[in-house]
Each structure stands twice: as C-alpha cells, then as structure tokens.
Amino acid sequence: MKLYIGANVADIGEEAIAAGSLKEIFLDDNNTDFVLYQGILFDKDMTTLIKCPITSSYQYYPVYNVPESVKKIAAGAFENSKIFNIKADSVTSVGKSAFSDSTYLRTVSLKGAVEIGDEAFWGSVELRNIYLSDKLKKIGMGTFGCCYMLECLVLPDSVMDIGEDAFSHSGIKYILGGKNAQYKQQTFLNCKNLTLVQLSDAAQYLPKQLFKGCTSLEKLYLPENCLGSEDNELFYDIPQNQVTVYGKENLREFAQKNNALFENIEEHEHTFVTQRVQDARVYESGME
C-alpha cells in the first residue's frame, strides 16, 4: 500500500510497481534518478509516467492533464486509478494494463499515441470516450476488454494491427473506420451489443470466431477485396438471417454460406457512417 524508494535506487523494472493496491509513494530527497511530482512517480526527465497511486489527489480534479514532457505511460501506471478523466495528448506509447481496472475512468484523450499495449483499458467498466491519434498503428490484445460503457469507436486509418480479444466482452455497438487494419481471432468476442461493423479494406480473410457471441449483430460492411472467412462459421451463434452482409456481388455466396442475408452495396447509396455516428452521439467532451 505504501512504497519507499531509497536514494540509491536507479532502475525500476517494467510492471515492478504496477500493483493495483498502491496508495502512496515516497521518494528519498537524495534520489536523482526519479521524480515524484504531486504524488505521481516519473523518470528523472519526466518523459515516462511510471506510477500514479490509486488515491492520487487528482481523483478530485475534473481532468488530470499528463505533463507535456511525458511520451510514455508505463505498464500498470494507472491501474485501479480513481481518476475520472485523463488528457495525455503528448504520449506516444501506452504500456500493458496502463489503465486497467480503472473503474472511475470516463474519458481518455490519446491524440498522440502510436501504440496502445495489451489490456491497456481492460476492466475500465465506466470508460465512455477514447480519443485516438491519427498516427495510431497498433491496438494490443484485450485493450478494451470489459469496457462495458464504450459504445462507439471510429478507428483512424493509420491503425494496422488490432489484437486478439481487443474488444471482447465490451459494450461496443458500432465500429467504423480503420481502412488498413488487420484483425486477430475473437476481436469482438461476446460483444453482445455490437450492431454494426464496417471492416477495413485490408481484411481479405476474416479470422476465426471474429464475431463469436455477437448476438445483436445486424449489419456487416465488407471490403471489395474480401475473400471470405477462415472457418465459414462467422455468425455461428447468431440467429439465421439476422445479419445482413453489404458488399460487392462476389460476396453473395459468402453471405449465404454463413446463414446471412446479402445486399449489393453498388445497387443503392449507403450513408451508414454518418447516420450511425450521429445515432451513437459521438461528440467532443470539452477536454480541449
């Protein structure tokens, strides 16, 4: 619950102090390798935020603004944090479990992040808004798992890699964008509220069990170069003909093999992106 860092401590390993029960950190005044700023531990240059105790004074602030010098949020840095909103637009790298189980967390702004580590927000059950960078390349395994209040996400086209279970057991309803993203198995596992998905242009073969347990799925927009799925059980536990697949005519057989309806996207105009984003009420939260 309390951590004392002595004068001669020069290195703290990854996740070494990521404990979700840590309430207070003390740093010897003679230590020159770390900085304790307003109760939060940083490296000496304040380029890495190492650990925010769960009882930080910032839990009473409307927004915690991560110092602009910080480029990395270390693994487990905000685990179990009681902070409500965090702005970290200078950060380029988010470590594993950085915000996991932060059950008070509502909004996070990461408009400079290039990568988000595995399980970064896992179990942050109240997370509603996440603002992503147009430079983001990777979303790790289980990143948004069990984020029950996260309903809509517009992925930047810069995203190349989305890990296994990235949204599993989350409250996500709409996934849009991310034209260059590749998906892993069970990306949307047991997303019971998932209604509409626009898959990326890069998704040639859809991985196994991509939509397993997505029992509310109704609309799936497939890219022109899609060649089908790896197992022909894409909608295995979804009622027959509940899902409508939208795509080019060559995908009609694919839809039928997966017990889905098909609609040729070339035969009429679709404005689903604008409509669905509006329906989900995606808007800026005043964190500027």
XYZ file of C-alpha atoms in Angstrom:
288
model
C 0.000 0.000 0.000
C 2.991 2.308 0.586
C 6.251 2.322 -1.327
C 9.506 3.902 -0.138
C 12.170 4.443 -2.831
C 15.644 4.956 -1.412
C 18.413 7.338 -2.510
C 20.364 4.703 -4.457
C 17.508 3.129 -6.445
C 18.461 3.728 -10.085
C 16.214 1.357 -12.031
C 12.620 0.135 -11.704
C 11.667 -2.725 -13.999
C 8.560 -2.915 -16.190
C 5.476 -3.599 -14.035
C 7.656 -3.808 -10.913
C 5.399 -1.363 -9.023
C 2.212 -1.771 -11.050
C 0.330 -3.124 -8.029
C -3.293 -2.028 -8.075
C -3.324 -1.576 -4.280
C -0.538 1.034 -4.091
C -1.855 4.133 -2.326
C 1.211 6.243 -1.642
C 4.778 6.651 -2.908
C 7.693 8.213 -1.008
C 10.967 9.169 -2.727
C 14.201 9.928 -0.898
C 15.244 13.553 -1.385
C 18.711 12.408 -2.489
C 17.464 10.188 -5.309
C 18.479 11.691 -8.673
C 17.006 9.031 -10.967
C 13.312 9.633 -10.378
C 10.907 12.498 -9.810
C 7.893 12.447 -7.506
C 5.613 15.215 -8.732
C 2.369 15.788 -6.839
C 2.397 12.182 -5.654
C 2.978 10.623 -9.100
C 6.276 8.897 -9.973
C 8.184 9.774 -13.164
C 11.644 9.062 -14.534
C 14.195 11.814 -13.981
C 13.421 13.587 -17.281
C 9.669 13.226 -16.787
C 9.335 11.514 -20.159
C 7.813 8.357 -18.624
C 4.939 8.333 -16.165
C 5.756 5.282 -14.055
C 3.039 5.076 -11.415
C 0.028 7.011 -10.188
C -1.146 5.709 -6.772
C -4.825 4.814 -6.584
C -5.512 7.594 -4.063
C -3.915 10.403 -6.051
C -5.182 13.917 -5.297
C -6.147 14.105 -8.967
C -9.154 11.903 -8.275
C -10.894 15.122 -7.211
C -9.984 17.019 -10.415
C -12.353 17.155 -13.425
C -9.397 16.268 -15.696
C -5.843 15.128 -14.996
C -3.541 16.679 -17.597
C -0.472 14.490 -18.042
C 2.625 16.743 -18.258
C 3.518 17.556 -21.864
C 7.039 16.184 -21.397
C 5.641 12.654 -20.941
C 5.951 10.403 -24.010
C 5.263 7.036 -22.385
C 2.745 5.782 -19.865
C 4.333 2.736 -18.270
C 2.699 -0.657 -17.774
C 0.154 -0.537 -14.966
C 0.723 3.175 -14.387
C -2.947 3.996 -13.706
C -4.140 0.514 -12.745
C -7.089 0.801 -10.326
C -6.870 4.590 -10.536
C -9.824 6.619 -9.241
C -9.306 9.465 -11.710
C -12.332 10.322 -13.865
C -10.809 11.943 -16.973
C -7.256 11.951 -18.336
C -5.747 14.063 -21.104
C -2.448 12.642 -22.387
C -2.076 14.002 -25.909
C 1.734 14.218 -25.718
C 2.038 10.473 -25.056
C 3.157 8.249 -27.945
C 3.294 4.872 -26.173
C 0.839 3.299 -23.706
C 2.072 0.247 -21.801
C 0.386 -3.021 -20.904
C -2.529 -2.664 -18.459
C -1.759 1.059 -18.174
C -5.370 1.949 -17.289
C -6.752 -1.483 -16.438
C -9.482 -1.789 -13.807
C -9.766 1.999 -13.504
C -13.427 1.739 -12.618
C -13.940 5.518 -12.248
C -12.381 6.384 -15.614
C -14.800 8.037 -18.082
C -12.729 9.727 -20.801
C -9.148 9.439 -22.054
C -7.546 11.557 -24.771
C -4.548 9.956 -26.518
C -4.260 12.071 -29.645
C -0.527 11.438 -29.997
C -0.361 7.706 -29.258
C 1.289 5.423 -31.825
C 0.690 2.182 -29.922
C -1.597 1.022 -27.127
C -0.422 -2.044 -25.219
C -2.184 -5.275 -24.307
C -5.115 -4.968 -21.900
C -4.441 -1.240 -21.561
C -8.059 -0.460 -20.587
C -9.211 -3.941 -19.607
C -11.905 -3.772 -16.941
C -12.341 0.021 -17.050
C -16.057 -0.553 -16.895
C -17.162 3.104 -16.983
C -14.979 4.202 -19.931
C -17.211 6.047 -22.382
C -14.938 8.115 -24.631
C -11.496 7.424 -26.031
C -9.922 9.926 -28.439
C -7.302 8.292 -30.639
C -4.409 9.594 -32.701
C -4.389 9.610 -36.492
C -0.863 8.169 -36.072
C -2.001 5.136 -34.085
C -0.571 1.899 -35.520
C -1.381 -0.819 -33.006
C -4.170 -1.714 -30.598
C -2.996 -4.584 -28.387
C -4.613 -7.806 -27.236
C -7.603 -7.274 -24.951
C -7.094 -3.499 -24.984
C -10.754 -2.549 -24.479
C -11.975 -5.813 -22.989
C -14.816 -5.481 -20.449
C -15.244 -1.736 -21.135
C -18.995 -2.044 -20.713
C -19.889 1.615 -21.344
C -17.792 2.092 -24.502
C -20.399 2.164 -27.283
C -18.821 3.611 -30.418
C -15.300 3.825 -31.773
C -14.123 5.410 -35.009
C -10.738 3.886 -35.780
C -8.155 6.061 -37.544
C -6.981 4.758 -40.906
C -3.432 4.605 -39.547
C -4.276 1.516 -37.438
C -2.595 -1.557 -38.917
C -2.961 -4.186 -36.200
C -5.852 -4.997 -33.839
C -5.053 -7.718 -31.311
C -6.988 -10.787 -30.186
C -9.909 -10.046 -27.861
C -9.304 -6.313 -28.383
C -12.978 -5.502 -27.687
C -14.107 -8.739 -26.078
C -16.963 -8.519 -23.570
C -17.206 -4.754 -24.139
C -20.357 -2.686 -24.650
C -19.313 -1.629 -28.152
C -22.212 -1.095 -30.582
C -20.572 0.477 -33.629
C -17.090 0.026 -35.080
C -16.204 2.256 -38.022
C -13.120 3.219 -39.999
C -9.658 1.753 -39.763
C -9.360 1.051 -43.514
C -5.888 -0.539 -43.132
C -6.492 -2.650 -40.017
C -5.864 -6.374 -39.754
C -7.948 -8.272 -37.189
C -6.989 -11.198 -34.986
C -9.159 -14.054 -33.732
C -12.058 -13.184 -31.453
C -11.504 -9.435 -31.772
C -15.190 -8.889 -30.936
C -15.753 -11.948 -28.737
C -19.036 -11.731 -26.787
C -19.751 -8.118 -27.719
C -23.444 -8.640 -27.006
C -24.428 -5.093 -28.056
C -22.480 -4.970 -31.327
C -24.902 -3.935 -34.066
C -22.884 -2.559 -36.961
C -19.331 -3.150 -38.197
C -17.503 -1.583 -41.099
C -14.490 -3.817 -41.693
C -11.244 -2.440 -43.053
C -10.230 -2.570 -46.714
C -7.256 -4.734 -45.691
C -9.370 -7.596 -44.301
C -9.084 -10.265 -47.013
C -9.815 -13.325 -44.900
C -11.818 -12.811 -41.729
C -10.229 -14.641 -38.765
C -11.924 -17.448 -36.878
C -14.642 -16.569 -34.401
C -14.329 -12.872 -35.198
C -17.962 -12.311 -34.153
C -18.465 -15.187 -31.736
C -21.125 -14.256 -29.197
C -22.119 -11.048 -31.023
C -25.782 -11.939 -30.770
C -27.111 -8.450 -31.693
C -25.101 -8.046 -34.906
C -27.293 -6.812 -37.763
C -25.118 -5.102 -40.376
C -21.661 -6.021 -41.645
C -19.971 -3.984 -44.384
C -17.261 -5.952 -46.181
C -14.419 -4.536 -48.291
C -14.261 -5.147 -52.026
C -11.218 -7.432 -51.759
C -12.684 -9.699 -49.052
C -12.254 -13.381 -49.990
C -14.305 -14.875 -47.175
C -13.640 -16.222 -43.677
C -11.259 -18.841 -42.330
C -13.951 -21.172 -40.993
C -17.363 -20.341 -42.576
C -18.746 -20.086 -39.033
C -18.517 -16.319 -38.824
C -22.015 -15.974 -37.331
C -22.126 -19.383 -35.656
C -24.238 -18.445 -32.610
C -26.208 -15.611 -34.230
C -29.788 -16.317 -35.409
C -30.048 -17.242 -39.076
C -30.631 -14.299 -41.443
C -30.296 -11.754 -38.625
C -27.119 -10.341 -40.162
C -27.151 -8.509 -43.485
C -23.835 -8.531 -45.314
C -23.214 -5.496 -47.527
C -20.628 -5.866 -50.271
C -19.889 -6.439 -53.945
C -21.836 -9.141 -55.792
C -18.981 -11.649 -55.481
C -19.665 -11.845 -51.723
C -23.244 -13.107 -52.079
C -22.200 -16.755 -51.833
C -20.049 -15.993 -48.792
C -23.054 -14.448 -47.024
C -25.305 -17.386 -47.870
C -22.765 -19.931 -46.593
C -22.727 -18.063 -43.304
C -26.548 -18.024 -42.974
C -26.720 -14.286 -43.564
C -28.712 -12.033 -45.861
C -26.896 -10.173 -48.631
C -27.280 -6.747 -50.159
C -25.275 -5.484 -53.103
C -23.694 -2.260 -51.938
C -23.434 -0.994 -55.545
C -27.163 -1.019 -56.170
C -28.013 1.922 -53.917
C -26.281 4.613 -51.943
C -25.300 3.967 -48.341
C -24.795 6.733 -45.828
C -24.431 4.443 -42.838
C -21.297 6.073 -41.427
C -22.870 9.488 -40.958
C -26.091 8.013 -39.628
C -24.522 5.652 -37.140
C -22.052 8.130 -35.756
C -24.915 10.522 -35.218
C -27.001 7.802 -33.604
C -24.181 6.989 -31.205
C -23.862 10.689 -30.317
C -20.132 10.810 -30.779
C -19.001 14.273 -29.788
C -16.105 16.035 -28.142
C -16.339 16.060 -24.347
C -14.882 19.514 -23.696
C -11.416 18.226 -22.811
C -9.638 20.740 -25.053
